[in-house]
Short mmCIF file of C-alpha atoms in Angstrom, two decimals:
data_model
loop_
_atom_site.label_atom_id
_atom_site.label_comp_id
_atom_site.label_asym_id
_atom_site.label_seq_id
_atom_site.Cartn_x
_atom_site.Cartn_y
_atom_site.Cartn_z
CA UNK A 108 261.97 48.08 206.70
CA UNK A 109 259.97 50.35 204.39
CA UNK A 110 256.36 49.96 203.27
CA UNK A 111 255.39 51.05 199.77
CA UNK A 112 251.73 52.11 199.54
CA UNK A 113 249.86 51.81 196.25
CA UNK A 114 250.10 55.21 194.50
CA UNK A 115 247.36 56.78 192.40
CA UNK A 116 248.01 55.20 189.01
CA UNK A 117 245.54 57.33 187.11
CA UNK A 118 244.34 60.64 188.55
CA UNK A 119 241.83 59.81 191.24
CA UNK A 120 241.39 56.07 190.72
CA UNK A 121 240.24 54.51 194.02
CA UNK A 122 241.97 51.15 193.58
CA UNK A 123 243.78 48.75 191.27
CA UNK A 124 243.90 44.99 190.83
CA UNK A 125 247.07 42.91 191.03
CA UNK A 126 247.58 41.16 187.70
CA UNK A 127 250.97 39.58 188.32
CA UNK A 128 253.90 39.93 190.69
CA UNK A 129 257.13 40.28 188.68
CA UNK A 130 259.29 39.47 191.71
CA UNK A 131 259.14 37.03 194.60
CA UNK A 132 259.55 37.49 198.33
CA UNK A 133 263.26 37.37 199.11
CA UNK A 134 264.33 38.79 195.73
CA UNK A 135 266.72 41.74 195.66
CA UNK A 136 265.68 44.69 193.48
CA UNK A 137 267.07 48.04 192.43
CA UNK A 138 265.28 51.36 192.18
CA UNK A 139 262.98 51.44 189.11
CA UNK A 140 262.99 47.66 188.64
CA UNK A 141 259.46 46.54 187.66
CA UNK A 142 257.88 44.75 190.61
CA UNK A 143 254.17 44.27 189.81
CA UNK A 144 251.60 44.61 187.02
CA UNK A 145 248.43 46.37 188.14
CA UNK A 146 245.13 46.75 186.27
CA UNK A 147 243.47 50.13 186.78
CA UNK A 148 240.05 51.14 185.55
CA UNK A 149 240.96 50.39 181.93
CA UNK A 150 244.68 49.75 181.54
CA UNK A 151 247.40 47.38 182.73
CA UNK A 152 250.46 49.22 184.05
CA UNK A 153 253.79 48.16 185.44
CA UNK A 154 254.78 49.62 188.82
CA UNK A 155 258.52 50.23 189.38
CA UNK A 156 260.30 49.76 192.70
CA UNK A 157 260.79 53.00 194.67
CA UNK A 158 263.55 51.43 196.82
CA UNK A 159 266.63 49.26 196.49
CA UNK A 160 266.68 46.24 198.77
CA UNK A 161 265.11 42.86 199.46
CA UNK A 162 261.41 42.08 198.97
CA UNK A 163 260.12 41.32 202.47
CA UNK A 164 256.34 40.98 202.17
CA UNK A 165 253.47 41.17 199.68
CA UNK A 166 250.14 42.62 200.79
CA UNK A 167 248.12 40.79 198.13
CA UNK A 168 248.26 38.20 195.39
CA UNK A 169 247.13 38.07 191.76
CA UNK A 170 243.44 38.95 191.57
CA UNK A 171 243.38 40.97 194.80
CA UNK A 172 242.13 44.56 194.69
CA UNK A 173 244.31 47.09 196.55
CA UNK A 174 242.93 50.49 197.48
CA UNK A 175 244.97 53.55 196.57
CA UNK A 176 247.13 54.50 199.57
CA UNK A 177 246.98 51.03 201.17
CA UNK A 178 250.17 48.97 201.72
CA UNK A 179 251.31 47.06 198.65
CA UNK A 180 254.75 45.67 199.49
CA UNK A 181 257.42 45.80 202.24
CA UNK A 182 261.12 46.32 201.47
CA UNK A 183 264.10 45.44 203.65
CA UNK A 184 266.45 48.24 202.64
CA UNK A 185 269.10 47.37 205.21
CA UNK A 186 268.80 50.81 206.80
CA UNK A 187 268.33 51.46 210.49
CA UNK A 188 264.72 51.68 211.57
CA UNK A 189 264.72 55.46 211.86
CA UNK A 190 261.43 55.84 210.03
CA UNK A 191 258.04 54.28 210.55
CA UNK A 192 257.18 51.60 208.04
CA UNK A 193 254.42 53.75 206.61
CA UNK A 194 256.48 56.96 206.56
CA UNK A 195 257.56 58.05 203.11
CA UNK A 196 260.94 59.63 202.41
CA UNK A 197 261.18 63.15 201.09
CA UNK A 198 261.47 61.86 197.53
CA UNK A 199 257.86 60.57 197.73
CA UNK A 200 258.43 57.23 195.97
CA UNK A 201 254.69 56.66 195.50
CA UNK A 202 254.45 59.74 193.30
CA UNK A 203 257.59 58.84 191.35
CA UNK A 204 256.43 55.24 190.88
CA UNK A 205 252.98 56.39 189.79
CA UNK A 206 254.46 58.69 187.16
CA UNK A 207 256.63 55.86 185.79
CA UNK A 208 253.77 53.38 185.95
CA UNK A 209 251.30 55.45 183.94
CA UNK A 210 250.78 53.80 180.55
CA UNK A 211 251.67 55.49 177.32
CA UNK A 212 248.91 57.77 176.08
CA UNK A 213 248.12 56.32 172.71
CA UNK A 214 244.56 57.32 171.79
CA UNK A 215 241.82 54.75 171.89
CA UNK A 216 238.81 54.47 169.70
CA UNK A 217 235.43 53.02 169.26
CA UNK A 218 234.80 50.10 167.03
CA UNK A 219 233.64 51.53 163.71
CA UNK A 220 230.12 52.77 164.31
CA UNK A 221 228.84 50.87 161.35
CA UNK A 222 225.53 49.06 161.18
CA UNK A 223 224.77 45.43 160.64
CA UNK A 224 224.65 44.76 156.92
CA UNK A 225 225.92 48.21 155.96
CA UNK A 226 228.83 49.20 153.77
CA UNK A 227 231.10 50.03 156.75
CA UNK A 228 229.92 47.51 159.31
CA UNK A 229 231.72 48.24 162.58
CA UNK A 230 232.69 45.75 165.26
CA UNK A 231 231.91 47.54 168.50
CA UNK A 232 229.56 49.91 170.18
CA UNK A 233 230.05 53.51 171.13
CA UNK A 234 229.21 55.20 174.32
CA UNK A 235 231.17 57.68 175.94
CA UNK A 236 233.90 59.23 177.72
CA UNK A 237 237.37 60.39 176.95
CA UNK A 238 240.07 63.01 177.36
CA UNK A 239 243.14 63.52 175.28
CA UNK A 240 246.69 64.68 175.09
CA UNK A 241 248.85 65.86 172.24
CA UNK A 242 251.66 63.73 173.62
CA UNK A 243 252.15 60.29 172.09
CA UNK A 244 254.43 57.91 173.93
CA UNK A 245 255.47 54.33 173.27
CA UNK A 246 254.18 51.55 175.47
CA UNK A 247 256.96 50.50 177.85
CA UNK A 248 258.09 46.90 177.79
CA UNK A 249 260.33 44.77 179.92
CA UNK A 250 262.14 41.46 179.48
CA UNK A 251 260.61 38.36 181.04
CA UNK A 252 262.76 35.25 180.68
CA UNK A 253 264.53 36.90 177.76
CA UNK A 254 261.23 37.80 176.05
CA UNK A 255 260.44 41.48 175.43
CA UNK A 256 256.81 42.13 176.31
CA UNK A 257 254.59 44.97 177.57
CA UNK A 258 252.57 44.66 180.79
CA UNK A 259 249.29 44.52 178.87
CA UNK A 260 250.47 41.72 176.57
CA UNK A 261 251.93 39.79 179.51
CA UNK A 262 248.56 40.04 181.26
CA UNK A 263 246.85 38.80 178.09
CA UNK A 264 249.22 35.83 177.90
CA UNK A 265 248.51 35.00 181.52
CA UNK A 266 244.76 35.15 180.88
CA UNK A 267 244.97 32.93 177.79
CA UNK A 268 247.44 30.57 179.53
CA UNK A 269 250.12 31.07 176.89
CA UNK A 270 253.78 30.46 177.70
CA UNK A 271 255.63 33.55 176.43
CA UNK A 272 258.75 31.51 175.73
CA UNK A 273 256.84 29.70 172.96
CA UNK A 274 255.69 32.90 171.25
CA UNK A 275 257.54 34.19 168.18
CA UNK A 276 257.68 38.01 168.42
CA UNK A 277 256.73 40.04 165.35
CA UNK A 278 256.72 43.52 166.92
CA UNK A 279 259.42 46.14 166.47
CA UNK A 280 262.72 45.37 168.21
CA UNK A 281 261.58 41.81 168.85
CA UNK A 282 258.69 42.76 171.19
CA UNK A 283 255.84 40.25 171.56
CA UNK A 284 252.52 41.77 170.45
CA UNK A 285 248.98 40.88 171.49
CA UNK A 286 248.33 39.32 168.08
CA UNK A 287 251.37 37.04 168.58
CA UNK A 288 249.88 35.81 171.86
CA UNK A 289 246.41 35.28 170.38
CA UNK A 290 247.90 33.34 167.47
CA UNK A 291 249.59 30.92 169.85
CA UNK A 292 246.45 30.70 171.98
CA UNK A 293 244.39 29.71 168.95
CA UNK A 294 246.87 27.05 167.83
CA UNK A 295 247.38 25.95 171.42
CA UNK A 296 250.98 24.63 171.39
CA UNK A 297 251.78 25.99 174.84
CA UNK A 298 248.71 24.67 176.56
CA UNK A 299 249.10 21.52 178.57
CA UNK A 300 246.45 18.95 177.71
CA UNK A 301 244.22 18.13 180.58
CA UNK A 302 245.05 14.77 182.12
CA UNK A 303 242.49 12.15 181.26
CA UNK A 304 240.92 10.55 184.31
CA UNK A 305 242.14 7.04 184.97
CA UNK A 306 239.42 4.45 184.44
CA UNK A 307 238.33 2.82 187.64
CA UNK A 308 238.33 -0.95 187.70
CA UNK A 309 234.90 -2.38 187.21
CA UNK A 310 233.35 -3.74 190.37
CA UNK A 311 232.51 -7.42 190.41
CA UNK A 312 228.79 -8.08 190.32
CA UNK A 313 227.37 -9.09 193.69
CA UNK A 314 224.33 -11.30 194.17
CA UNK A 315 221.29 -9.34 195.29
CA UNK A 316 218.29 -10.41 197.28
CA UNK A 317 214.79 -9.39 196.20
CA UNK A 318 214.67 -6.77 198.99
CA UNK A 319 217.91 -5.19 197.82
CA UNK A 320 216.73 -5.16 194.18
CA UNK A 321 213.52 -3.35 195.15
CA UNK A 322 215.49 -0.80 197.18
CA UNK A 323 217.91 -0.14 194.30
CA UNK A 324 215.24 0.13 191.62
CA UNK A 325 214.89 3.73 190.26
CA UNK A 326 211.69 5.58 191.06
CA UNK A 327 209.75 7.49 188.40
CA UNK A 328 207.98 9.79 190.84
CA UNK A 329 209.10 13.41 190.26
CA UNK A 330 208.10 14.26 193.82
CA UNK A 331 210.76 11.88 195.11
CA UNK A 332 213.57 13.30 192.96
CA UNK A 333 216.04 15.48 194.90
CA UNK A 334 216.02 19.17 193.98
CA UNK A 335 219.14 20.28 192.09
CA UNK A 336 220.77 23.67 192.42
CA UNK A 337 221.31 25.68 189.20
CA UNK A 338 224.58 24.85 187.48
CA UNK A 339 227.27 27.55 187.58
CA UNK A 340 229.53 29.33 190.01
CA UNK A 341 229.88 32.84 191.44
CA UNK A 342 232.60 34.91 189.80
CA UNK A 343 233.95 38.20 191.20
CA UNK A 344 233.86 41.17 188.85
CA UNK A 345 237.43 42.17 188.03
CA UNK A 346 239.13 44.94 186.13
CA UNK A 347 236.94 46.55 183.48
CA UNK A 348 233.72 44.87 184.58
CA UNK A 349 234.23 46.03 188.17
CA UNK A 350 234.72 49.59 186.92
CA UNK A 351 231.68 49.31 184.68
CA UNK A 352 229.50 48.12 187.55
CA UNK A 353 230.70 51.02 189.70
CA UNK A 354 229.95 53.57 186.96
CA UNK A 355 226.47 52.18 186.29
CA UNK A 356 225.60 52.32 190.00
CA UNK A 357 226.78 55.93 190.20
CA UNK A 358 224.68 56.86 187.19
CA UNK A 359 221.57 55.21 188.60
CA UNK A 360 222.00 57.08 191.88
CA UNK A 361 222.88 60.50 190.46
CA UNK A 362 221.03 61.00 187.15
CA UNK A 363 217.32 61.69 186.58
CA UNK A 364 217.25 59.99 183.19
CA UNK A 365 214.59 60.57 180.52
CA UNK A 366 214.71 59.17 176.97
CA UNK A 367 213.16 60.36 173.70
CA UNK A 368 213.31 58.43 170.42
CA UNK A 369 212.89 59.09 166.69
CA UNK A 370 214.13 57.96 163.28
CA UNK A 371 216.52 59.80 160.97
CA UNK A 372 215.90 59.40 157.24
CA UNK A 373 219.28 58.66 155.62
CA UNK A 374 217.91 57.76 152.19
CA UNK A 375 220.12 60.42 150.53
CA UNK A 376 223.40 58.98 151.80
CA UNK A 377 225.86 57.79 149.13
CA UNK A 378 227.02 54.20 149.09
CA UNK A 379 229.78 53.51 151.63
CA UNK A 380 229.09 56.52 153.86
CA UNK A 381 231.02 56.45 157.17
CA UNK A 382 228.22 56.05 159.70
CA UNK A 383 230.26 56.81 162.80
CA UNK A 384 231.64 60.04 161.38
CA UNK A 385 228.15 61.18 160.32
CA UNK A 386 226.82 60.48 163.81
CA UNK A 387 229.65 62.47 165.37
CA UNK A 388 229.05 65.41 163.05
CA UNK A 389 225.33 65.36 163.82
CA UNK A 390 226.09 65.56 167.56
CA UNK A 391 227.85 68.87 166.99
CA UNK A 392 224.89 70.05 164.88
CA UNK A 393 222.60 69.21 167.80
CA UNK A 394 224.86 71.08 170.24
CA UNK A 395 224.83 74.18 168.03
CA UNK A 396 221.04 74.15 168.24
CA UNK A 397 220.86 73.32 171.96
CA UNK A 398 224.25 73.77 173.69
CA UNK A 399 222.85 72.74 177.07
CA UNK A 400 223.11 69.03 176.24
CA UNK A 401 226.84 69.25 175.52
CA UNK A 402 227.43 70.01 179.18
CA UNK A 403 228.45 68.81 182.63
CA UNK A 404 226.34 69.02 185.76
CA UNK A 405 227.72 69.13 189.31
CA UNK A 406 224.86 67.85 191.44
CA UNK A 407 226.67 68.67 194.69
CA UNK A 408 227.20 72.35 193.87
CA UNK A 409 224.08 72.53 191.66
CA UNK A 410 225.99 74.19 188.81
CA UNK A 411 226.47 73.27 185.17
CA UNK A 412 229.16 73.92 182.58
CA UNK A 413 228.06 74.33 178.95
CA UNK A 414 231.02 73.41 176.74
CA UNK A 415 232.09 75.45 173.73
CA UNK A 416 233.99 72.48 172.29
CA UNK A 417 232.93 68.84 171.94
CA UNK A 418 234.80 65.71 173.04
CA UNK A 419 232.70 62.59 172.50
CA UNK A 420 232.93 59.57 174.76
CA UNK A 421 232.83 56.38 172.72
CA UNK A 422 232.84 52.87 174.17
CA UNK A 423 234.10 49.65 172.64
CA UNK A 424 232.40 46.39 173.53
CA UNK A 425 234.96 43.67 174.37
CA UNK A 426 234.99 40.29 176.07
CA UNK A 427 236.45 42.00 179.15
CA UNK A 428 233.66 44.57 179.33
CA UNK A 429 232.95 48.04 178.04
CA UNK A 430 235.93 50.28 177.35
CA UNK A 431 235.24 54.01 177.10
CA UNK A 432 237.55 56.44 175.32
CA UNK A 433 237.34 60.10 174.40
CA UNK A 434 237.28 61.29 170.81
CA UNK A 435 238.55 64.83 171.05
CA UNK A 436 237.79 68.02 169.12
CA UNK A 437 234.82 66.72 167.16
CA UNK A 438 233.70 70.33 166.69
CA UNK A 439 236.83 71.23 164.70
CA UNK A 440 237.79 67.96 162.98
CA UNK A 441 237.13 67.01 159.37
CA UNK A 442 235.96 63.56 158.32
CA UNK A 443 239.40 62.07 157.82
CA UNK A 444 240.68 63.40 161.14
CA UNK A 445 237.71 61.88 162.96
CA UNK A 446 238.16 58.54 161.23
CA UNK A 447 241.89 58.49 162.07
CA UNK A 448 241.13 59.24 165.73
CA UNK A 449 238.47 56.50 165.84
CA UNK A 450 240.91 53.94 164.43
CA UNK A 451 243.64 55.04 166.81
CA UNK A 452 241.41 54.70 169.86
CA UNK A 453 240.05 51.35 168.69
CA UNK A 454 243.54 49.89 168.26
CA UNK A 455 244.58 51.08 171.72
CA UNK A 456 241.59 49.39 173.30
CA UNK A 457 242.27 46.10 171.48
CA UNK A 458 245.89 46.15 172.63
CA UNK A 459 244.89 47.13 176.20
CA UNK A 460 247.34 50.04 176.02
CA UNK A 461 244.91 52.91 176.56
CA UNK A 462 246.06 55.20 179.40
CA UNK A 463 243.76 56.62 182.09
CA UNK A 464 244.17 60.11 180.60
CA UNK A 465 242.23 58.97 177.53
CA UNK A 466 239.30 57.66 179.55
CA UNK A 467 237.80 60.87 180.94
CA UNK A 468 236.67 64.43 180.25
CA UNK A 469 234.26 63.71 177.40
CA UNK A 470 231.46 66.28 177.13
CA UNK A 471 228.73 64.10 175.59
CA UNK A 472 228.36 60.39 174.86
CA UNK A 473 227.59 58.24 171.81
CA UNK A 474 226.57 54.57 171.69
CA UNK A 475 226.00 52.35 168.68
CA UNK A 476 224.44 49.12 169.85
CA UNK A 477 222.94 48.81 166.35
CA UNK A 478 226.12 47.05 165.25
CA UNK A 479 224.63 43.94 166.86
CA UNK A 480 220.85 44.22 167.18
CA UNK A 481 218.10 46.42 168.54
CA UNK A 482 216.06 49.42 167.44
CA UNK A 483 215.69 51.73 170.45
CA UNK A 484 217.26 51.80 173.90
CA UNK A 485 217.55 53.74 177.14
CA UNK A 486 221.33 54.36 177.19
CA UNK A 487 223.05 55.28 180.46
CA UNK A 488 224.46 58.76 181.10
CA UNK A 489 227.79 58.85 182.93
CA UNK A 490 227.93 61.90 185.21
CA UNK A 491 228.99 64.65 185.00
CA UNK A 492 227.74 64.40 181.40
CA UNK A 493 224.17 65.47 180.71
CA UNK A 494 223.31 63.44 177.58
CA UNK A 495 224.01 60.32 175.53
CA UNK A 496 222.76 59.38 172.05
CA UNK A 497 222.39 55.77 170.93
CA UNK A 498 221.93 54.52 167.36
CA UNK A 499 220.06 51.32 166.55
CA UNK A 500 220.12 48.98 163.56
CA UNK A 501 219.57 50.66 160.18
CA UNK A 502 216.43 49.45 158.47
CA UNK A 503 214.13 50.23 155.56
CA UNK A 504 210.76 51.85 156.19
CA UNK A 505 207.84 52.85 153.99
CA UNK A 506 207.51 56.66 154.06
CA UNK A 507 205.03 59.04 152.36
CA UNK A 508 206.62 61.20 149.63
CA UNK A 509 204.63 63.76 147.55
CA UNK A 510 201.37 61.91 147.91
CA UNK A 511 202.97 58.54 147.20
CA UNK A 512 204.90 55.92 149.15
CA UNK A 513 208.61 55.12 149.00
CA UNK A 514 210.97 52.82 150.88
CA UNK A 515 213.75 54.77 152.63
CA UNK A 516 216.65 53.68 154.80
CA UNK A 517 216.32 55.00 158.35
CA UNK A 518 218.39 55.11 161.53
CA UNK A 519 216.68 54.77 164.93
CA UNK A 520 217.98 57.26 167.51
CA UNK A 521 217.53 57.30 171.29
CA UNK A 522 218.52 60.34 173.35
CA UNK A 523 218.80 59.98 177.13
CA UNK A 524 219.29 63.21 179.08
CA UNK A 525 219.40 64.36 182.70
CA UNK A 526 216.02 66.03 183.19
CA UNK A 527 217.33 68.08 186.11
CA UNK A 528 219.50 70.06 183.70
CA UNK A 529 217.74 69.90 180.33
CA UNK A 530 214.05 70.30 179.47
CA UNK A 531 212.11 68.01 177.18
CA UNK A 532 211.91 70.82 174.62
CA UNK A 533 215.68 71.31 174.62
CA UNK A 534 216.25 67.58 174.15
CA UNK A 535 213.70 67.41 171.33
CA UNK A 536 215.30 70.35 169.50
CA UNK A 537 218.75 68.77 169.93
CA UNK A 538 217.47 65.52 168.41
CA UNK A 539 215.69 67.36 165.60
CA UNK A 540 218.93 69.17 164.64
CA UNK A 541 220.78 65.82 164.64
CA UNK A 542 218.18 64.29 162.35
CA UNK A 543 218.30 67.27 159.98
CA UNK A 544 222.09 66.91 159.66
CA UNK A 545 221.86 63.14 159.15
CA UNK A 546 219.29 63.68 156.43
CA UNK A 547 221.79 65.56 154.24
CA UNK A 548 223.42 63.69 151.39
CA UNK A 549 226.92 64.97 152.27
#
């Protein structure tokens, strides 16, 4: 008997959630056969079997959270019990399985940082964190009941209660895509209609005495009405929302946050200007004026690292929670390169195929809640970052010009920074440089 402990599926992740077991107890598997889908901080990955043998025991079911290093599954390999159940062979199957389980690093992006009612209205917010790799791999897929599907899409089908056998694949090589699953979910052919409750036979009327009638009569006194508990039920935070809650708690405990706000005059912008790209460029302009906000702070060692390059963490708002991805090399990218990276990251998030490697190592953060509503905010800094900028809804304001008054389009900006590392003057100069860059026509 051998015990397989959950490996680190994404460089330091403390745990992962079981999405779906791909085998059953008693099944016989070979090395590298997929055995379980696990959801890490942001991605769904498929874990391969490190052993050949019979599945003896599961240490959790769908929805359970398993800590990294804790037992996940027992195998009956048919070998003599020469090793402890928890002892790992020299090949270190956890490490090998973790390497094979890591999702393909396709970049992820923010939802266009457009503004409500603007020429390039975007569909998600930005906030940030991200790292990158030059390597682009394809998302692995396996066959389930003869249907080719990736772990992320299979998890989506399970969530939407879609039978994969009823889905017509449109992806390359006959692979079912997330849009195929959503199409079936919207039309609903694979959903079983809920059984209608059987009508109960009507009770025959019974004669009532006057005393019974008085006792059964409804009372109008509110004091006599029984108190009712609020409608609803407790739901555990899973997957992305669990990770988001953990990150927000860490930020609250570790960051001395201070926020300053102002408006950027963007009256000179041409029609159809890419708002997200202009915001990204202005961040680098701010960092050139005050590099100390494009930095990391280690509060345990009391040291900071001021970055010479800029990787912006951008978050996409989804029904599952906030996804954060890194937009790399903002300091050296032109407009088209930035837009391509944004689109690439955004598509990865929508398809739930963003790997852990693309969810870390950003140097500063950007949020655009203005896609939905709101003027100013107090955005949250994710340590070790020092600063985050948030953009609100674009609006028109009356401004004085050469002794007269004009109506200009403006963008509200909110800059939250860690006051242990940056001074108010440094933050104000950073914001001023951003506003000056945003004010340019090109």
